[in-house]
mmCIF file of C-alpha atoms in Angstrom:
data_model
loop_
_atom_site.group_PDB
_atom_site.id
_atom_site.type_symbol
_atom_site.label_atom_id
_atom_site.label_comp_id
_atom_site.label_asym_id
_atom_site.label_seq_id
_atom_site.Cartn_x
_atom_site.Cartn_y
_atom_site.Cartn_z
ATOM 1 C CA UNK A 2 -11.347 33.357 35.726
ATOM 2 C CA UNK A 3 -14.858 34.946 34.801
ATOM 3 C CA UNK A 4 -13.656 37.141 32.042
ATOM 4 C CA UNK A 5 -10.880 33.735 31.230
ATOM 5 C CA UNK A 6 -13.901 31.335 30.769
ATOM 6 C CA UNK A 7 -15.992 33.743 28.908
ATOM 7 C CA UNK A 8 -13.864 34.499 26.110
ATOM 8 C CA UNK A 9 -13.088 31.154 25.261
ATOM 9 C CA UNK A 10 -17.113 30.354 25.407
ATOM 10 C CA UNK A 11 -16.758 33.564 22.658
ATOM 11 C CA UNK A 12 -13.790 31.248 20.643
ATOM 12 C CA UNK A 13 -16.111 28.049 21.358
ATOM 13 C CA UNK A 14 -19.353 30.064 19.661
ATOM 14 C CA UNK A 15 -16.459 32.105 16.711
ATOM 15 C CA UNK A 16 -15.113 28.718 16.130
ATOM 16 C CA UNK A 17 -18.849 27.402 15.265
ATOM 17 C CA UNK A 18 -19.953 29.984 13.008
ATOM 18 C CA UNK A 19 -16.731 29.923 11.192
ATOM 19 C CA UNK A 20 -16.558 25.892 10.170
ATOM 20 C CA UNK A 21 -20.705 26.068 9.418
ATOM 21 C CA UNK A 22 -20.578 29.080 7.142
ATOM 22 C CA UNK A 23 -22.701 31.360 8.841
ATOM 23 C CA UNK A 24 -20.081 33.739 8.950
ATOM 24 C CA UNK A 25 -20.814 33.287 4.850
ATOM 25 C CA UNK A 26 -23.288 35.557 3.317
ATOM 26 C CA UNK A 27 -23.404 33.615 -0.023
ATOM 27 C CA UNK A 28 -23.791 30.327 1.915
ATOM 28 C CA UNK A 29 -26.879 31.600 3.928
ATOM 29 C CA UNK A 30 -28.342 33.198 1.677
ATOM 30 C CA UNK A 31 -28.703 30.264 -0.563
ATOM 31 C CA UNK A 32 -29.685 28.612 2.135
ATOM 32 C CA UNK A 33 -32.633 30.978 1.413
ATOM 33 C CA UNK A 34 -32.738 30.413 -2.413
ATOM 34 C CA UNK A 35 -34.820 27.435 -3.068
ATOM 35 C CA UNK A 36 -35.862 28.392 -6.347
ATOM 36 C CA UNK A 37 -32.425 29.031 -7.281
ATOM 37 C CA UNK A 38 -29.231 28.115 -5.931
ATOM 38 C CA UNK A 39 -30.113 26.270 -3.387
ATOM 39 C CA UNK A 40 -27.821 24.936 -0.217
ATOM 40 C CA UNK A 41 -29.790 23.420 2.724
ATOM 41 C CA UNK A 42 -26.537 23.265 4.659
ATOM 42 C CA UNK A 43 -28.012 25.637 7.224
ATOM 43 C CA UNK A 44 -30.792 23.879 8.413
ATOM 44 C CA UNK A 45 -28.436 21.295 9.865
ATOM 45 C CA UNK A 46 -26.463 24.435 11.309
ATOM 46 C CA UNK A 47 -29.637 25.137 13.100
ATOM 47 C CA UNK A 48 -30.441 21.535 14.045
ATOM 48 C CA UNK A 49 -27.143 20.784 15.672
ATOM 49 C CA UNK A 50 -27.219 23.594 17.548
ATOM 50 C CA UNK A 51 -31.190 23.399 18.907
ATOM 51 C CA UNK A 52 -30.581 19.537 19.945
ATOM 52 C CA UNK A 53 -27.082 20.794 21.550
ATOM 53 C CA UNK A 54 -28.736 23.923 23.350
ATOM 54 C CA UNK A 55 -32.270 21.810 24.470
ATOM 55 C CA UNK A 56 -30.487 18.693 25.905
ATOM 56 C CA UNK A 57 -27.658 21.335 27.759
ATOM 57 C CA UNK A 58 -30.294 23.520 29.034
ATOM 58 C CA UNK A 59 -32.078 20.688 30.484
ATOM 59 C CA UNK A 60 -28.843 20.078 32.675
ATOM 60 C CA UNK A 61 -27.638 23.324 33.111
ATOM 61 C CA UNK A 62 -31.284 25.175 34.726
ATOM 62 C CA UNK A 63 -31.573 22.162 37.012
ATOM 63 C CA UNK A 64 -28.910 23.554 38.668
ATOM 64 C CA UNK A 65 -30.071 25.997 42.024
ATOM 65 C CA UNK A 66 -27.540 29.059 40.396
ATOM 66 C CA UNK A 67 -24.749 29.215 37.573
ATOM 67 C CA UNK A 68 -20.705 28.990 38.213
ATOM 68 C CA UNK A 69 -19.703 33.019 38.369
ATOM 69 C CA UNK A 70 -23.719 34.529 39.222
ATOM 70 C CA UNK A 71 -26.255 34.051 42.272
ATOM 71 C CA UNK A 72 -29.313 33.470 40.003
ATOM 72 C CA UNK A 73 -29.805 32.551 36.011
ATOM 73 C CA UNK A 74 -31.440 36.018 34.038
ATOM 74 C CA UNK A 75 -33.968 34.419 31.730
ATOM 75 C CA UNK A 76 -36.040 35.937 29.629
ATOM 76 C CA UNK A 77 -39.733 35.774 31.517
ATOM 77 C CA UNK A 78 -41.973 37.374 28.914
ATOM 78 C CA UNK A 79 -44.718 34.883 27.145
ATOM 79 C CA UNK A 80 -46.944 37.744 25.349
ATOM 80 C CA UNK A 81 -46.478 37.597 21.788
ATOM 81 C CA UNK A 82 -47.065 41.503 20.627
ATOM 82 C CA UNK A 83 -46.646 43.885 17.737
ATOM 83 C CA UNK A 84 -42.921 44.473 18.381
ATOM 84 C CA UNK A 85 -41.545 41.236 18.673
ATOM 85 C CA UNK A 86 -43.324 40.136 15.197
ATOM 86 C CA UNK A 87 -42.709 43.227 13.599
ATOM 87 C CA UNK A 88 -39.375 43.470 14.527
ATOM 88 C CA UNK A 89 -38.718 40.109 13.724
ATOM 89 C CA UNK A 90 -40.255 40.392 10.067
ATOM 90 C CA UNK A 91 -38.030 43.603 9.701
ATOM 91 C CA UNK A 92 -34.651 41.608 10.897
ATOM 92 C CA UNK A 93 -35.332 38.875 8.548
ATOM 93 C CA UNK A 94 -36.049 41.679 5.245
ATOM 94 C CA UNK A 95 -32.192 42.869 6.534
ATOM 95 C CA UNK A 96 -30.748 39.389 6.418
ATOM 96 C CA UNK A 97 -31.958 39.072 3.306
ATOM 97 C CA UNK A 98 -30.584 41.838 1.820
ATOM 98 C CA UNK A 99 -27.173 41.397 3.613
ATOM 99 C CA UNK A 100 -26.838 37.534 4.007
ATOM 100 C CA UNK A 101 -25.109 38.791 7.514
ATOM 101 C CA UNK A 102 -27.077 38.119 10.858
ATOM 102 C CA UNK A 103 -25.840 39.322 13.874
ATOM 103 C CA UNK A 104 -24.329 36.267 15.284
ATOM 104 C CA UNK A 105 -22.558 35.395 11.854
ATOM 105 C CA UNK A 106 -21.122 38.773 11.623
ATOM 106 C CA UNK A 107 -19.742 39.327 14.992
ATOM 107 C CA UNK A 108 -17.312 36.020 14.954
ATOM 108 C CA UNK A 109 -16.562 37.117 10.901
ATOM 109 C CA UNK A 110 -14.796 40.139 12.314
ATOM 110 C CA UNK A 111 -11.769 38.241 12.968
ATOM 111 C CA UNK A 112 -11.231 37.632 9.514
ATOM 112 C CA UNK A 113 -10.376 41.184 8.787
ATOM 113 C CA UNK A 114 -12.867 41.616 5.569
ATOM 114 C CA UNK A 115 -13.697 45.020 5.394
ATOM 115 C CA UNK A 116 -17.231 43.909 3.885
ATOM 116 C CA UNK A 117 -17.893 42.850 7.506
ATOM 117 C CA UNK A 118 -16.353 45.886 9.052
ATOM 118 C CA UNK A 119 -19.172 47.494 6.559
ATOM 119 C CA UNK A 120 -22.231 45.569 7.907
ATOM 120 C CA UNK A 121 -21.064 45.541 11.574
ATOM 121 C CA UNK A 122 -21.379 49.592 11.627
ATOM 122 C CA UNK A 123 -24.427 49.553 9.888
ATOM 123 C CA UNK A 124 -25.896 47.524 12.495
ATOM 124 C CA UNK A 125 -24.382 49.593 15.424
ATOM 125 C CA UNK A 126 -26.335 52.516 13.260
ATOM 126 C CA UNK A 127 -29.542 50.608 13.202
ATOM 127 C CA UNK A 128 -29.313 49.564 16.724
ATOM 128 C CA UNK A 129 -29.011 53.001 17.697
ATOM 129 C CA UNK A 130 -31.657 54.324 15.605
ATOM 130 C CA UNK A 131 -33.757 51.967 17.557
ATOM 131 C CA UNK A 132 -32.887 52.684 20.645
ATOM 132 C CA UNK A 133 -33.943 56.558 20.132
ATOM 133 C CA UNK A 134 -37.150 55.683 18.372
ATOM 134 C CA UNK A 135 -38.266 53.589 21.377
ATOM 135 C CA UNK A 136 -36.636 56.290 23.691
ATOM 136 C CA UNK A 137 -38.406 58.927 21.688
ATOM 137 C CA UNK A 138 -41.533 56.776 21.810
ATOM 138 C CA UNK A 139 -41.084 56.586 25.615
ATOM 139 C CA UNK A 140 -40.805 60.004 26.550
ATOM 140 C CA UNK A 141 -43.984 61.418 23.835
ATOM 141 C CA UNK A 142 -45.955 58.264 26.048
ATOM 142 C CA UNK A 143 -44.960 60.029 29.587
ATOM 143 C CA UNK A 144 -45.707 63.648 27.964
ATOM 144 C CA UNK A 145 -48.564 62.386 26.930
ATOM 145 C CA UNK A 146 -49.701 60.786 30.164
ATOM 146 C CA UNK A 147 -49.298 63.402 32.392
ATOM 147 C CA UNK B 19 -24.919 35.181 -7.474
ATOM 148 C CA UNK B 20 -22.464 32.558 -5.583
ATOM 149 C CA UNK B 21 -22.661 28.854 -5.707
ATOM 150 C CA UNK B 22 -21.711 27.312 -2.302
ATOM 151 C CA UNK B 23 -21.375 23.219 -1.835
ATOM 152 C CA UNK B 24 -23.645 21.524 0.770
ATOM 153 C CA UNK B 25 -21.460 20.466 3.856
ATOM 154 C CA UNK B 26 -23.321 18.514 6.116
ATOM 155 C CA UNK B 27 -20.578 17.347 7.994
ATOM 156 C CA UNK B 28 -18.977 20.732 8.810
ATOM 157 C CA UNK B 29 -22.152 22.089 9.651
ATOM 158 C CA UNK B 30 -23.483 19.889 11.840
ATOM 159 C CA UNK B 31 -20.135 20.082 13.933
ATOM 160 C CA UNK B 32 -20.183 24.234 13.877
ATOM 161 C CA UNK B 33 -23.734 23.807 14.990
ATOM 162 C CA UNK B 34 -22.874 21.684 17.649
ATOM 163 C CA UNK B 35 -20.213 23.927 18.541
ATOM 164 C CA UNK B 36 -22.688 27.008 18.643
ATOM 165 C CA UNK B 37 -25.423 24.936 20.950
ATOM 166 C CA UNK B 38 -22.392 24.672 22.893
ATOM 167 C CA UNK B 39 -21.154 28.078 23.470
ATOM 168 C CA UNK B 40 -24.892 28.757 24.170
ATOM 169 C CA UNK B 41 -24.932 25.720 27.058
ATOM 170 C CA UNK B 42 -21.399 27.063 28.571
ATOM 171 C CA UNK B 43 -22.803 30.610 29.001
ATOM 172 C CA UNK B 44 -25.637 29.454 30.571
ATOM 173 C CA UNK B 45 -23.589 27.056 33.033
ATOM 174 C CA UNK B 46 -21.283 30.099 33.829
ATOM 175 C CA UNK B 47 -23.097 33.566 33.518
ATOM 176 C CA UNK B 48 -26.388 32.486 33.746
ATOM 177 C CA UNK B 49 -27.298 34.252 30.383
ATOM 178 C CA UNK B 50 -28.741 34.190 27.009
ATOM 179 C CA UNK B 51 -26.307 33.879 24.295
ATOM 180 C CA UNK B 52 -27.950 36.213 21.995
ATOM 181 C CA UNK B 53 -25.474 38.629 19.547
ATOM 182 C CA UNK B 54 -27.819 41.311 19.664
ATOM 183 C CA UNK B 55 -28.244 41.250 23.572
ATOM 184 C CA UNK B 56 -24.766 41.014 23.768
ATOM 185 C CA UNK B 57 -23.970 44.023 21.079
ATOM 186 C CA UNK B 58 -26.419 46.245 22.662
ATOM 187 C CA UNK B 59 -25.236 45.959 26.150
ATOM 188 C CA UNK B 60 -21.879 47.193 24.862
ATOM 189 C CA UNK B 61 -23.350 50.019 24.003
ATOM 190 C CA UNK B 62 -25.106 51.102 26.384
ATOM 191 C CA UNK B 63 -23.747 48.894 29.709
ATOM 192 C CA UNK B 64 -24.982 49.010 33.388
ATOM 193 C CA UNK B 65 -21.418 48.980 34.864
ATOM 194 C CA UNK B 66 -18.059 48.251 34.010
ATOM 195 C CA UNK B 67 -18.425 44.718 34.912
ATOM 196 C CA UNK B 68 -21.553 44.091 32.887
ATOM 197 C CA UNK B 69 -19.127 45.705 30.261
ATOM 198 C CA UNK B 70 -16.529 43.440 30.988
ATOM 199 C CA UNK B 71 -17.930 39.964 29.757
ATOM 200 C CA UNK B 72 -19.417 41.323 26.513
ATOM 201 C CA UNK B 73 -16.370 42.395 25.259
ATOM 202 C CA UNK B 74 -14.322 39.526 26.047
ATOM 203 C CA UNK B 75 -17.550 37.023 24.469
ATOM 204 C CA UNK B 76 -16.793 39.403 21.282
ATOM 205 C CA UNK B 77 -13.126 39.346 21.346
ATOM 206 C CA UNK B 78 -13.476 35.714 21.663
ATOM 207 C CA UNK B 79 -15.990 35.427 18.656
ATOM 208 C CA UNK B 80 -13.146 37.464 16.701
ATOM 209 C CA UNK B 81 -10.926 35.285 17.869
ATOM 210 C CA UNK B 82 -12.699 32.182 16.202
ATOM 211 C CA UNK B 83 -11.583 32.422 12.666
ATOM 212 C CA UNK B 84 -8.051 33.011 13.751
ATOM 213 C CA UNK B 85 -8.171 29.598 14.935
ATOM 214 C CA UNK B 86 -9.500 27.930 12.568
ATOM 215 C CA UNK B 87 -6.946 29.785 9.749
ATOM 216 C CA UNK B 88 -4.184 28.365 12.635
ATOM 217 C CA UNK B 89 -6.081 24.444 12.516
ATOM 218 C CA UNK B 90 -6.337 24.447 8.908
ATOM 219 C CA UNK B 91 -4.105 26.908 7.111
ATOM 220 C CA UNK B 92 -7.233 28.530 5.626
ATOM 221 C CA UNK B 93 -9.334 31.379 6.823
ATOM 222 C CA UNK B 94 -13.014 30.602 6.995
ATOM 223 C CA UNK B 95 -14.784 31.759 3.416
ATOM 224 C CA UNK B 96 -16.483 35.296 3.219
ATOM 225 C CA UNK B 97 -18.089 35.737 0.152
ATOM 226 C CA UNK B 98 -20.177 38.581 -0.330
ATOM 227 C CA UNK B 99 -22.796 38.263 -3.146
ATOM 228 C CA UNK B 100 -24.191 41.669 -2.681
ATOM 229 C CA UNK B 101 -23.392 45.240 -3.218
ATOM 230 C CA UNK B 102 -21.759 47.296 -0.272
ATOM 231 C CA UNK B 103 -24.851 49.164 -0.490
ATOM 232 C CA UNK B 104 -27.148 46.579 0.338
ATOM 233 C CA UNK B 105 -24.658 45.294 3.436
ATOM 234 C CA UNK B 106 -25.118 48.610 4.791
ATOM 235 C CA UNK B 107 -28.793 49.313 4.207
ATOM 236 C CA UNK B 108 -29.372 45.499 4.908
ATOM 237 C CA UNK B 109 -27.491 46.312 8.386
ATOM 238 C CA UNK B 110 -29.358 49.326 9.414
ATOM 239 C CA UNK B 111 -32.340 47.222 8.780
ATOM 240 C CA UNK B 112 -31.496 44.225 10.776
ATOM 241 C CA UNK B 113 -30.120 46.538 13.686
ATOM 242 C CA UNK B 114 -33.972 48.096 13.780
ATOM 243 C CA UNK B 115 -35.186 44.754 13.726
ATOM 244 C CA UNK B 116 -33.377 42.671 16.532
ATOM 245 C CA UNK B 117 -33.827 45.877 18.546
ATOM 246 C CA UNK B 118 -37.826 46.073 18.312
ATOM 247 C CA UNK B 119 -37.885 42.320 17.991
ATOM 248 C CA UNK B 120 -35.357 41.484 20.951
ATOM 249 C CA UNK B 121 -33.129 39.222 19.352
ATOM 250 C CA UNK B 122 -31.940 37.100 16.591
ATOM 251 C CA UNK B 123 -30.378 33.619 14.612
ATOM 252 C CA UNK B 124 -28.082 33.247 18.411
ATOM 253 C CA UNK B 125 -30.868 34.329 20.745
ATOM 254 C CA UNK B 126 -34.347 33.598 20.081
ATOM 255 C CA UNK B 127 -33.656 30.947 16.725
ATOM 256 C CA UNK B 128 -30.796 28.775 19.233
ATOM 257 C CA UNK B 129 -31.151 29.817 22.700
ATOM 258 C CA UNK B 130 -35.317 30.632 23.023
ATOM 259 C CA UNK B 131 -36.115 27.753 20.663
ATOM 260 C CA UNK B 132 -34.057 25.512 23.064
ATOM 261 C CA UNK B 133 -35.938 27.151 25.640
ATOM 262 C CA UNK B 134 -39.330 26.385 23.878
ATOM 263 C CA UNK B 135 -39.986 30.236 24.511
ATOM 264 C CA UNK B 136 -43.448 31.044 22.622
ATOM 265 C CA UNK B 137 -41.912 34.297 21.803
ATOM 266 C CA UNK B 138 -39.007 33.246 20.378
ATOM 267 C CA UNK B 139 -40.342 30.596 18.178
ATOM 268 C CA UNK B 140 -43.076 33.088 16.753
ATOM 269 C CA UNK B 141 -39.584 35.398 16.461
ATOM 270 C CA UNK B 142 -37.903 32.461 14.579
ATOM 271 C CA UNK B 143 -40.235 31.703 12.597
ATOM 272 C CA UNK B 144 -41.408 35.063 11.277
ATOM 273 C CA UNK B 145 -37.739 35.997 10.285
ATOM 274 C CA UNK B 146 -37.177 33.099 8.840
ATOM 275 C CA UNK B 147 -40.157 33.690 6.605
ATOM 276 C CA UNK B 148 -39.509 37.142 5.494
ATOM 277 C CA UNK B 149 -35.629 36.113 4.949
ATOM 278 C CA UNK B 150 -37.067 33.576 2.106
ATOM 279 C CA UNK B 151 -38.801 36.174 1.080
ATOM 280 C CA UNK B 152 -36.499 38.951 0.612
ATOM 281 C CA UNK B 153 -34.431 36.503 -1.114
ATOM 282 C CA UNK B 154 -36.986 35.929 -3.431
ATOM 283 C CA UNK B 155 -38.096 38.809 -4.107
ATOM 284 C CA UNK B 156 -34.337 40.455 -4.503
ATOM 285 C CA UNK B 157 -33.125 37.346 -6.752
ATOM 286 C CA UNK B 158 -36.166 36.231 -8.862
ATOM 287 C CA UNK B 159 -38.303 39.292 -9.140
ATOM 288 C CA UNK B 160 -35.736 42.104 -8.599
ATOM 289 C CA UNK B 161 -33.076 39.947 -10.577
ATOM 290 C CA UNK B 162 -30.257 41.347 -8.526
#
């Protein structure tokens, strides 16, 4: 039931990307061309979606736990530091080059376009290089420390 | 350099759709719907049941276009204006990113704006920034 319910919240979320066209590199990334050829389509991608999410959240975290869990995992962090800007400002240089974002790319899978297939490893790549940086930066810290 | 139309109508309703999803894993899991939180748990997962629902959220993401190519008789347009160089180096660079930044579009631009996270609107808004001006710089000054 679990595992039943969450993939079709995946098709629910594959469906979406697919009929706004952020599974579309070209469209997103003239959503980001305003001094050229311009589409503002995704700014109402982004719209829908925020009114959607704030008015269902609303409902959904006045409840005491979720369906399947015992408690909801939020996100508690409020500090705004180096990494999440940084990191941030380095995603947004990659979506520009691409036109993919995570979220678009995952869902554009199922159309079988090896350009996607292309992007998706890359990202695995990236995530991984990532992951040993900070686990690199961990363990110098600990060295370091003691 | 591709010329798309604007489709307000379609976009709205995928967006809707999206805000959704986002609602309905919330109701049922009690998590963020966030691609990159979701991607990197595959990876590296506490236990075959954390396992479990990310890869059946991505096999159902997969699964998305296949229904819409079934609804309409048309799968949903890929077009790629850029080299396969750049999707690649453009991919290593937005799987650093999301990583060090802790999440993306799906999780902090949807989910933590709903949320009216601080972090994830500084997040949002900083990627959405440098994304204009990539563009810009790759299109207008770069003249790729």
């Amino acid at each position: 039931m679990r595992l039943l319910s969450t993939y079709l919240i995946g098709v629910i979320f594959g469906v979406g990307i697919s009929i706004s066209g952020m599974a579309n590199p070209a469209k997103v990334l003239n959503f980001f061309d305003v001094a050229g050829t311009f589409d503002p389509s995704l700014i109402l991608v982004m719209a829908s979606a925020f009114v959607t999410a704030f008015v269902g959240f609303r409902l959904v975290l006045g409840r005491k736990a979720p369906i399947f869990e015992d408690g909801f995992k939020l996100p508690t962090r409020r500090d705004i530091d180096v990494r999440l800007v940084g990191g941030s400002a380095v995603f947004g240089i990659g979506w520009g080059i691409s036109g993919f974002c995570p979220g678009g790319a995952l869902p554009a899978l199922g159309t079988g376009r090896i350009e996607v297939f292309y992007f998706v490893g890359a990202l695995l790549a990236g995530i991984a290089i990532a992951n040993f940086l900070q686990g690199f930066a961990g363990r110098t810290r600990s060295f370091v420390r003691a | 350099m591709i010329e798309t139309a604007f489709t307000p109508v379609q976009s709205l309703a995928g967006g809707a759709l999206i805000g959704t999803a986002s609602v309905l894993l919330m109701l049922t899991l009690g998590r963020v719907m966030g691609a990159t939180g979701v991607l990197a748990g595959v990876i590296r997962p506490n236990n075959l049941s954390d396992a479990a629902w990310r890869i059946a959220l991505l096999l159902g993401m997969a699964t998305g276009p296949l229904i819409v190519m079934a609804v309409t008789g048309q799968m949903p347009a890929v077009q790629v204006p850029v080299s396969t160089a750049a999707l690649i180096v453009g991919g290593i660079i937005v799987g650093i990113g999301v990583t060090y930044g802790s999440g993306c579009t799906s999780g902090h631009g949807v989910c933590g704006m709903a949320r009216l996270s601080p972090r994830s609107i500084v997040a949002t808004f900083t990627f959405m920034a440098t994304t204009f001006a990539t563009v810009y710089v790759v299109r207008h000054i770069l003249g790729a």
